[in-house]
Amino acid sequence: MNNLQNTEYSEIFPENLKKYRNLIAFSNVIEKIIKEYILFDSEKIAIFYSLEFQKDKVLDEIAWGLNIDNYSTDLDRDVKISLIKGAYWIHSNKGTKNAVIAQLKKLNYTIDIQEWFEYQGKPFTFRLITKKQNNNPDEIKKIVQLIDSYKNVRSILDSIVISNEKEFKIYVGGYKKISVMQVREWR
């Protein structure tokens, strides 16, 4: 874009057109219009390369245009940008385990998914495993809604496993019995 700002457009004319003054004057007017009204804010023209510079309203409109599921205007700005940047990948991989996990990670949920063959469940079922301490029913409902919008249609959520890890010190004690026995020889 820098080259368009610094170039005189009449210089790129072929030699046989440079002799016409009215064409050069027309070129100068067009050049002025392009530089003042089109290229003055060229960083914002390339929207997807400059999401960090866009206003929140613009990000919301882009997300609406990309049809991002479960997008909310009250999300953090970094989360919005991350969802927009990953929208094409998510839509092209929708219905896969990786798409579900990636989308949940972008929304700051630490969840793992085990498919039925990984835990000997019924075919086409899966379960969620989370280490989060929050057992809020509203949050769990929200997670289930998110998963329903990104999972494969035939897959069924079997269970939600909330694991709480705690460190324990286990002390094991024991003793060894030592005995002396008298042995007799038989002859």
PDB file of C-alpha atoms in Angstrom:
ATOM      1  CA  MET A   1       0.000   0.000   0.000  1.00  0.00           C
ATOM      2  CA  ASN A   2       2.919   2.327   0.564  1.00  0.00           C
ATOM      3  CA  ASN A   3       3.791   2.266  -3.130  1.00  0.00           C
ATOM      4  CA  LEU A   4       0.310   3.460  -4.074  1.00  0.00           C
ATOM      5  CA  GLN A   5       0.671   6.459  -1.772  1.00  0.00           C
ATOM      6  CA  ASN A   6       4.074   7.489  -3.130  1.00  0.00           C
ATOM      7  CA  THR A   7       3.575   6.851  -6.836  1.00  0.00           C
ATOM      8  CA  GLU A   8       2.564   9.436  -9.391  1.00  0.00           C
ATOM      9  CA  TYR A   9       0.063   7.613 -11.554  1.00  0.00           C
ATOM     10  CA  SER A  10       0.869   9.577 -14.700  1.00  0.00           C
ATOM     11  CA  GLU A  11       4.387   8.097 -14.603  1.00  0.00           C
ATOM     12  CA  ILE A  12       3.081   4.635 -15.366  1.00  0.00           C
ATOM     13  CA  PHE A  13       1.484   5.797 -18.627  1.00  0.00           C
ATOM     14  CA  PRO A  14       2.963   4.471 -21.833  1.00  0.00           C
ATOM     15  CA  GLU A  15       5.196   6.977 -23.639  1.00  0.00           C
ATOM     16  CA  ASN A  16       2.670   7.628 -26.406  1.00  0.00           C
ATOM     17  CA  LEU A  17       0.010   8.806 -23.847  1.00  0.00           C
ATOM     18  CA  LYS A  18       2.291  11.121 -21.864  1.00  0.00           C
ATOM     19  CA  LYS A  19       2.005  13.821 -24.542  1.00  0.00           C
ATOM     20  CA  TYR A  20      -1.730  14.414 -23.876  1.00  0.00           C
ATOM     21  CA  ARG A  21      -2.189  17.152 -21.261  1.00  0.00           C
ATOM     22  CA  ASN A  22      -5.870  16.438 -20.653  1.00  0.00           C
ATOM     23  CA  LEU A  23      -5.092  12.759 -19.909  1.00  0.00           C
ATOM     24  CA  ILE A  24      -2.341  13.753 -17.463  1.00  0.00           C
ATOM     25  CA  ALA A  25      -4.710  16.257 -15.779  1.00  0.00           C
ATOM     26  CA  PHE A  26      -7.397  13.558 -15.532  1.00  0.00           C
ATOM     27  CA  SER A  27      -4.826  11.158 -14.063  1.00  0.00           C
ATOM     28  CA  ASN A  28      -3.804  13.748 -11.456  1.00  0.00           C
ATOM     29  CA  VAL A  29      -7.439  14.240 -10.375  1.00  0.00           C
ATOM     30  CA  ILE A  30      -8.004  10.477 -10.092  1.00  0.00           C
ATOM     31  CA  GLU A  31      -4.723  10.117  -8.200  1.00  0.00           C
ATOM     32  CA  LYS A  32      -5.748  12.822  -5.728  1.00  0.00           C
ATOM     33  CA  ILE A  33      -9.149  11.191  -5.121  1.00  0.00           C
ATOM     34  CA  ILE A  34      -7.633   7.745  -4.606  1.00  0.00           C
ATOM     35  CA  LYS A  35      -4.956   9.001  -2.223  1.00  0.00           C
ATOM     36  CA  GLU A  36      -7.328  11.187  -0.168  1.00  0.00           C
ATOM     37  CA  TYR A  37     -10.419   9.026   0.066  1.00  0.00           C
ATOM     38  CA  ILE A  38      -9.332   5.448  -0.496  1.00  0.00           C
ATOM     39  CA  LEU A  39      -5.743   5.032   0.650  1.00  0.00           C
ATOM     40  CA  PHE A  40      -5.765   7.436   3.591  1.00  0.00           C
ATOM     41  CA  ASP A  41      -6.760   4.642   5.980  1.00  0.00           C
ATOM     42  CA  SER A  42      -5.474   1.652   4.085  1.00  0.00           C
ATOM     43  CA  GLU A  43      -4.698  -0.383   7.220  1.00  0.00           C
ATOM     44  CA  LYS A  44      -8.404  -0.700   7.938  1.00  0.00           C
ATOM     45  CA  ILE A  45      -9.249  -1.796   4.412  1.00  0.00           C
ATOM     46  CA  ALA A  46      -7.572  -5.146   4.978  1.00  0.00           C
ATOM     47  CA  ILE A  47      -9.979  -6.013   7.771  1.00  0.00           C
ATOM     48  CA  PHE A  48      -8.842  -9.548   8.503  1.00  0.00           C
ATOM     49  CA  TYR A  49      -5.196  -8.521   8.720  1.00  0.00           C
ATOM     50  CA  SER A  50      -5.976  -5.703  11.130  1.00  0.00           C
ATOM     51  CA  LEU A  51      -8.632  -7.065  13.473  1.00  0.00           C
ATOM     52  CA  GLU A  52      -6.726  -5.639  16.428  1.00  0.00           C
ATOM     53  CA  PHE A  53      -7.336  -2.101  15.119  1.00  0.00           C
ATOM     54  CA  GLN A  54     -11.073  -2.518  14.484  1.00  0.00           C
ATOM     55  CA  LYS A  55     -13.762  -1.238  16.815  1.00  0.00           C
ATOM     56  CA  ASP A  56     -15.898  -3.690  18.780  1.00  0.00           C
ATOM     57  CA  LYS A  57     -18.945  -2.894  16.633  1.00  0.00           C
ATOM     58  CA  VAL A  58     -16.983  -3.823  13.509  1.00  0.00           C
ATOM     59  CA  LEU A  59     -15.839  -7.075  15.130  1.00  0.00           C
ATOM     60  CA  ASP A  60     -19.447  -7.885  16.025  1.00  0.00           C
ATOM     61  CA  GLU A  61     -20.567  -7.304  12.438  1.00  0.00           C
ATOM     62  CA  ILE A  62     -17.745  -9.439  11.055  1.00  0.00           C
ATOM     63  CA  ALA A  63     -18.682 -12.239  13.462  1.00  0.00           C
ATOM     64  CA  TRP A  64     -22.309 -11.978  12.383  1.00  0.00           C
ATOM     65  CA  GLY A  65     -21.260 -12.117   8.732  1.00  0.00           C
ATOM     66  CA  LEU A  66     -19.125 -15.203   9.363  1.00  0.00           C
ATOM     67  CA  ASN A  67     -22.030 -16.848  11.229  1.00  0.00           C
ATOM     68  CA  ILE A  68     -20.022 -17.714  14.334  1.00  0.00           C
ATOM     69  CA  ASP A  69     -22.139 -19.902  16.597  1.00  0.00           C
ATOM     70  CA  ASN A  70     -22.706 -18.778  20.190  1.00  0.00           C
ATOM     71  CA  TYR A  71     -20.959 -15.467  19.611  1.00  0.00           C
ATOM     72  CA  SER A  72     -21.819 -12.833  22.175  1.00  0.00           C
ATOM     73  CA  THR A  73     -21.129  -9.110  22.131  1.00  0.00           C
ATOM     74  CA  ASP A  74     -20.076  -9.215  25.786  1.00  0.00           C
ATOM     75  CA  LEU A  75     -17.067 -11.483  25.142  1.00  0.00           C
ATOM     76  CA  ASP A  76     -13.560 -10.175  25.758  1.00  0.00           C
ATOM     77  CA  ARG A  77     -11.956  -8.443  22.796  1.00  0.00           C
ATOM     78  CA  ASP A  78      -9.169 -11.038  22.510  1.00  0.00           C
ATOM     79  CA  VAL A  79     -11.725 -13.855  22.474  1.00  0.00           C
ATOM     80  CA  LYS A  80     -13.719 -12.096  19.735  1.00  0.00           C
ATOM     81  CA  ILE A  81     -10.616 -11.720  17.565  1.00  0.00           C
ATOM     82  CA  SER A  82      -9.634 -15.334  18.153  1.00  0.00           C
ATOM     83  CA  LEU A  83     -13.117 -16.559  17.183  1.00  0.00           C
ATOM     84  CA  ILE A  84     -13.133 -14.467  14.010  1.00  0.00           C
ATOM     85  CA  LYS A  85      -9.669 -15.623  12.948  1.00  0.00           C
ATOM     86  CA  GLY A  86     -10.607 -19.264  13.483  1.00  0.00           C
ATOM     87  CA  ALA A  87     -14.100 -19.083  11.968  1.00  0.00           C
ATOM     88  CA  TYR A  88     -13.191 -20.545   8.582  1.00  0.00           C
ATOM     89  CA  TRP A  89     -11.262 -23.447  10.135  1.00  0.00           C
ATOM     90  CA  ILE A  90     -14.099 -24.176  12.574  1.00  0.00           C
ATOM     91  CA  HIS A  91     -16.743 -24.157   9.830  1.00  0.00           C
ATOM     92  CA  SER A  92     -14.674 -26.411   7.589  1.00  0.00           C
ATOM     93  CA  ASN A  93     -13.987 -28.870  10.447  1.00  0.00           C
ATOM     94  CA  LYS A  94     -17.359 -28.655  12.169  1.00  0.00           C
ATOM     95  CA  GLY A  95     -18.523 -32.005  13.485  1.00  0.00           C
ATOM     96  CA  THR A  96     -15.085 -33.236  14.486  1.00  0.00           C
ATOM     97  CA  LYS A  97     -13.612 -33.701  17.926  1.00  0.00           C
ATOM     98  CA  ASN A  98     -10.825 -31.214  17.173  1.00  0.00           C
ATOM     99  CA  ALA A  99     -13.283 -28.495  16.165  1.00  0.00           C
ATOM    100  CA  VAL A 100     -15.238 -28.868  19.401  1.00  0.00           C
ATOM    101  CA  ILE A 101     -12.109 -28.797  21.566  1.00  0.00           C
ATOM    102  CA  ALA A 102     -10.600 -25.849  19.663  1.00  0.00           C
ATOM    103  CA  GLN A 103     -13.754 -23.773  19.971  1.00  0.00           C
ATOM    104  CA  LEU A 104     -14.079 -24.498  23.686  1.00  0.00           C
ATOM    105  CA  LYS A 105     -10.426 -23.575  24.260  1.00  0.00           C
ATOM    106  CA  LYS A 106     -10.971 -20.253  22.503  1.00  0.00           C
ATOM    107  CA  LEU A 107     -13.784 -19.576  24.954  1.00  0.00           C
ATOM    108  CA  ASN A 108     -11.456 -20.443  27.868  1.00  0.00           C
ATOM    109  CA  TYR A 109     -12.977 -23.804  28.757  1.00  0.00           C
ATOM    110  CA  THR A 110     -10.484 -26.527  29.633  1.00  0.00           C
ATOM    111  CA  ILE A 111     -12.288 -29.648  28.490  1.00  0.00           C
ATOM    112  CA  ASP A 112     -11.177 -32.937  27.050  1.00  0.00           C
ATOM    113  CA  ILE A 113     -13.418 -35.221  25.020  1.00  0.00           C
ATOM    114  CA  GLN A 114     -13.249 -38.992  24.988  1.00  0.00           C
ATOM    115  CA  GLU A 115     -15.004 -40.830  22.199  1.00  0.00           C
ATOM    116  CA  TRP A 116     -16.810 -44.107  22.767  1.00  0.00           C
ATOM    117  CA  PHE A 117     -13.961 -46.327  21.571  1.00  0.00           C
ATOM    118  CA  GLU A 118     -11.563 -44.639  24.016  1.00  0.00           C
ATOM    119  CA  TYR A 119     -13.557 -45.653  27.094  1.00  0.00           C
ATOM    120  CA  GLN A 120     -15.551 -48.679  25.823  1.00  0.00           C
ATOM    121  CA  GLY A 121     -18.866 -46.814  25.686  1.00  0.00           C
ATOM    122  CA  LYS A 122     -21.827 -47.301  23.370  1.00  0.00           C
ATOM    123  CA  PRO A 123     -21.116 -46.552  19.693  1.00  0.00           C
ATOM    124  CA  PHE A 124     -21.316 -42.887  18.635  1.00  0.00           C
ATOM    125  CA  THR A 125     -21.292 -41.558  22.189  1.00  0.00           C
ATOM    126  CA  PHE A 126     -18.724 -39.366  23.866  1.00  0.00           C
ATOM    127  CA  ARG A 127     -18.064 -37.894  27.269  1.00  0.00           C
ATOM    128  CA  LEU A 128     -16.594 -34.658  28.540  1.00  0.00           C
ATOM    129  CA  ILE A 129     -13.826 -34.549  31.077  1.00  0.00           C
ATOM    130  CA  THR A 130     -13.143 -31.276  32.824  1.00  0.00           C
ATOM    131  CA  LYS A 131     -10.897 -30.376  35.723  1.00  0.00           C
ATOM    132  CA  LYS A 132     -12.745 -27.200  36.516  1.00  0.00           C
ATOM    133  CA  GLN A 133     -13.823 -26.712  40.109  1.00  0.00           C
ATOM    134  CA  ASN A 134     -16.942 -24.776  39.102  1.00  0.00           C
ATOM    135  CA  ASN A 135     -19.981 -27.046  39.223  1.00  0.00           C
ATOM    136  CA  ASN A 136     -22.406 -24.260  38.337  1.00  0.00           C
ATOM    137  CA  PRO A 137     -25.388 -25.821  36.475  1.00  0.00           C
ATOM    138  CA  ASP A 138     -25.788 -22.746  34.236  1.00  0.00           C
ATOM    139  CA  GLU A 139     -22.189 -22.989  33.075  1.00  0.00           C
ATOM    140  CA  ILE A 140     -22.543 -26.710  32.390  1.00  0.00           C
ATOM    141  CA  LYS A 141     -25.709 -26.005  30.343  1.00  0.00           C
ATOM    142  CA  LYS A 142     -23.797 -23.377  28.362  1.00  0.00           C
ATOM    143  CA  ILE A 143     -20.972 -25.845  27.668  1.00  0.00           C
ATOM    144  CA  VAL A 144     -23.478 -28.485  26.523  1.00  0.00           C
ATOM    145  CA  GLN A 145     -25.132 -25.944  24.184  1.00  0.00           C
ATOM    146  CA  LEU A 146     -21.729 -25.023  22.739  1.00  0.00           C
ATOM    147  CA  ILE A 147     -20.900 -28.666  22.165  1.00  0.00           C
ATOM    148  CA  ASP A 148     -24.280 -29.345  20.543  1.00  0.00           C
ATOM    149  CA  SER A 149     -23.639 -26.603  18.014  1.00  0.00           C
ATOM    150  CA  TYR A 150     -20.187 -27.934  17.028  1.00  0.00           C
ATOM    151  CA  LYS A 151     -20.433 -31.706  17.451  1.00  0.00           C
ATOM    152  CA  ASN A 152     -21.360 -34.270  14.853  1.00  0.00           C
ATOM    153  CA  VAL A 153     -25.146 -34.648  14.609  1.00  0.00           C
ATOM    154  CA  ARG A 154     -25.099 -38.415  15.170  1.00  0.00           C
ATOM    155  CA  SER A 155     -22.892 -38.212  18.276  1.00  0.00           C
ATOM    156  CA  ILE A 156     -24.568 -38.279  21.683  1.00  0.00           C
ATOM    157  CA  LEU A 157     -23.170 -36.824  24.882  1.00  0.00           C
ATOM    158  CA  ASP A 158     -22.966 -39.760  27.286  1.00  0.00           C
ATOM    159  CA  SER A 159     -21.705 -38.117  30.465  1.00  0.00           C
ATOM    160  CA  ILE A 160     -19.836 -35.191  31.939  1.00  0.00           C
ATOM    161  CA  VAL A 161     -16.949 -36.122  34.216  1.00  0.00           C
ATOM    162  CA  ILE A 162     -15.784 -33.397  36.577  1.00  0.00           C
ATOM    163  CA  SER A 163     -12.506 -34.528  38.062  1.00  0.00           C
ATOM    164  CA  ASN A 164     -11.001 -32.920  41.100  1.00  0.00           C
ATOM    165  CA  GLU A 165      -7.341 -33.640  41.502  1.00  0.00           C
ATOM    166  CA  LYS A 166      -5.826 -33.490  44.949  1.00  0.00           C
ATOM    167  CA  GLU A 167      -2.357 -34.346  46.128  1.00  0.00           C
ATOM    168  CA  PHE A 168      -2.061 -36.837  48.909  1.00  0.00           C
ATOM    169  CA  LYS A 169       1.027 -38.101  50.630  1.00  0.00           C
ATOM    170  CA  ILE A 170       0.820 -41.810  51.085  1.00  0.00           C
ATOM    171  CA  TYR A 171       3.057 -43.415  53.625  1.00  0.00           C
ATOM    172  CA  VAL A 172       3.568 -47.123  53.324  1.00  0.00           C
ATOM    173  CA  GLY A 173       5.058 -49.031  56.197  1.00  0.00           C
ATOM    174  CA  GLY A 174       6.137 -52.591  56.489  1.00  0.00           C
ATOM    175  CA  TYR A 175       8.474 -54.910  58.236  1.00  0.00           C
ATOM    176  CA  LYS A 176      10.511 -57.904  57.341  1.00  0.00           C
ATOM    177  CA  LYS A 177      10.358 -60.949  59.509  1.00  0.00           C
ATOM    178  CA  ILE A 178      13.705 -62.471  60.302  1.00  0.00           C
ATOM    179  CA  SER A 179      13.751 -65.788  62.055  1.00  0.00           C
ATOM    180  CA  VAL A 180      16.361 -68.314  62.969  1.00  0.00           C
ATOM    181  CA  MET A 181      15.473 -71.938  62.644  1.00  0.00           C
ATOM    182  CA  GLN A 182      17.323 -74.943  63.861  1.00  0.00           C
ATOM    183  CA  VAL A 183      17.941 -77.477  61.142  1.00  0.00           C
ATOM    184  CA  ARG A 184      18.537 -81.142  61.942  1.00  0.00           C
ATOM    185  CA  GLU A 185      20.229 -83.557  59.705  1.00  0.00           C
ATOM    186  CA  TRP A 186      18.661 -86.978  59.315  1.00  0.00           C
ATOM    187  CA  ARG A 187      20.903 -89.907  58.773  1.00  0.00           C
TER     188      ARG A 187
END
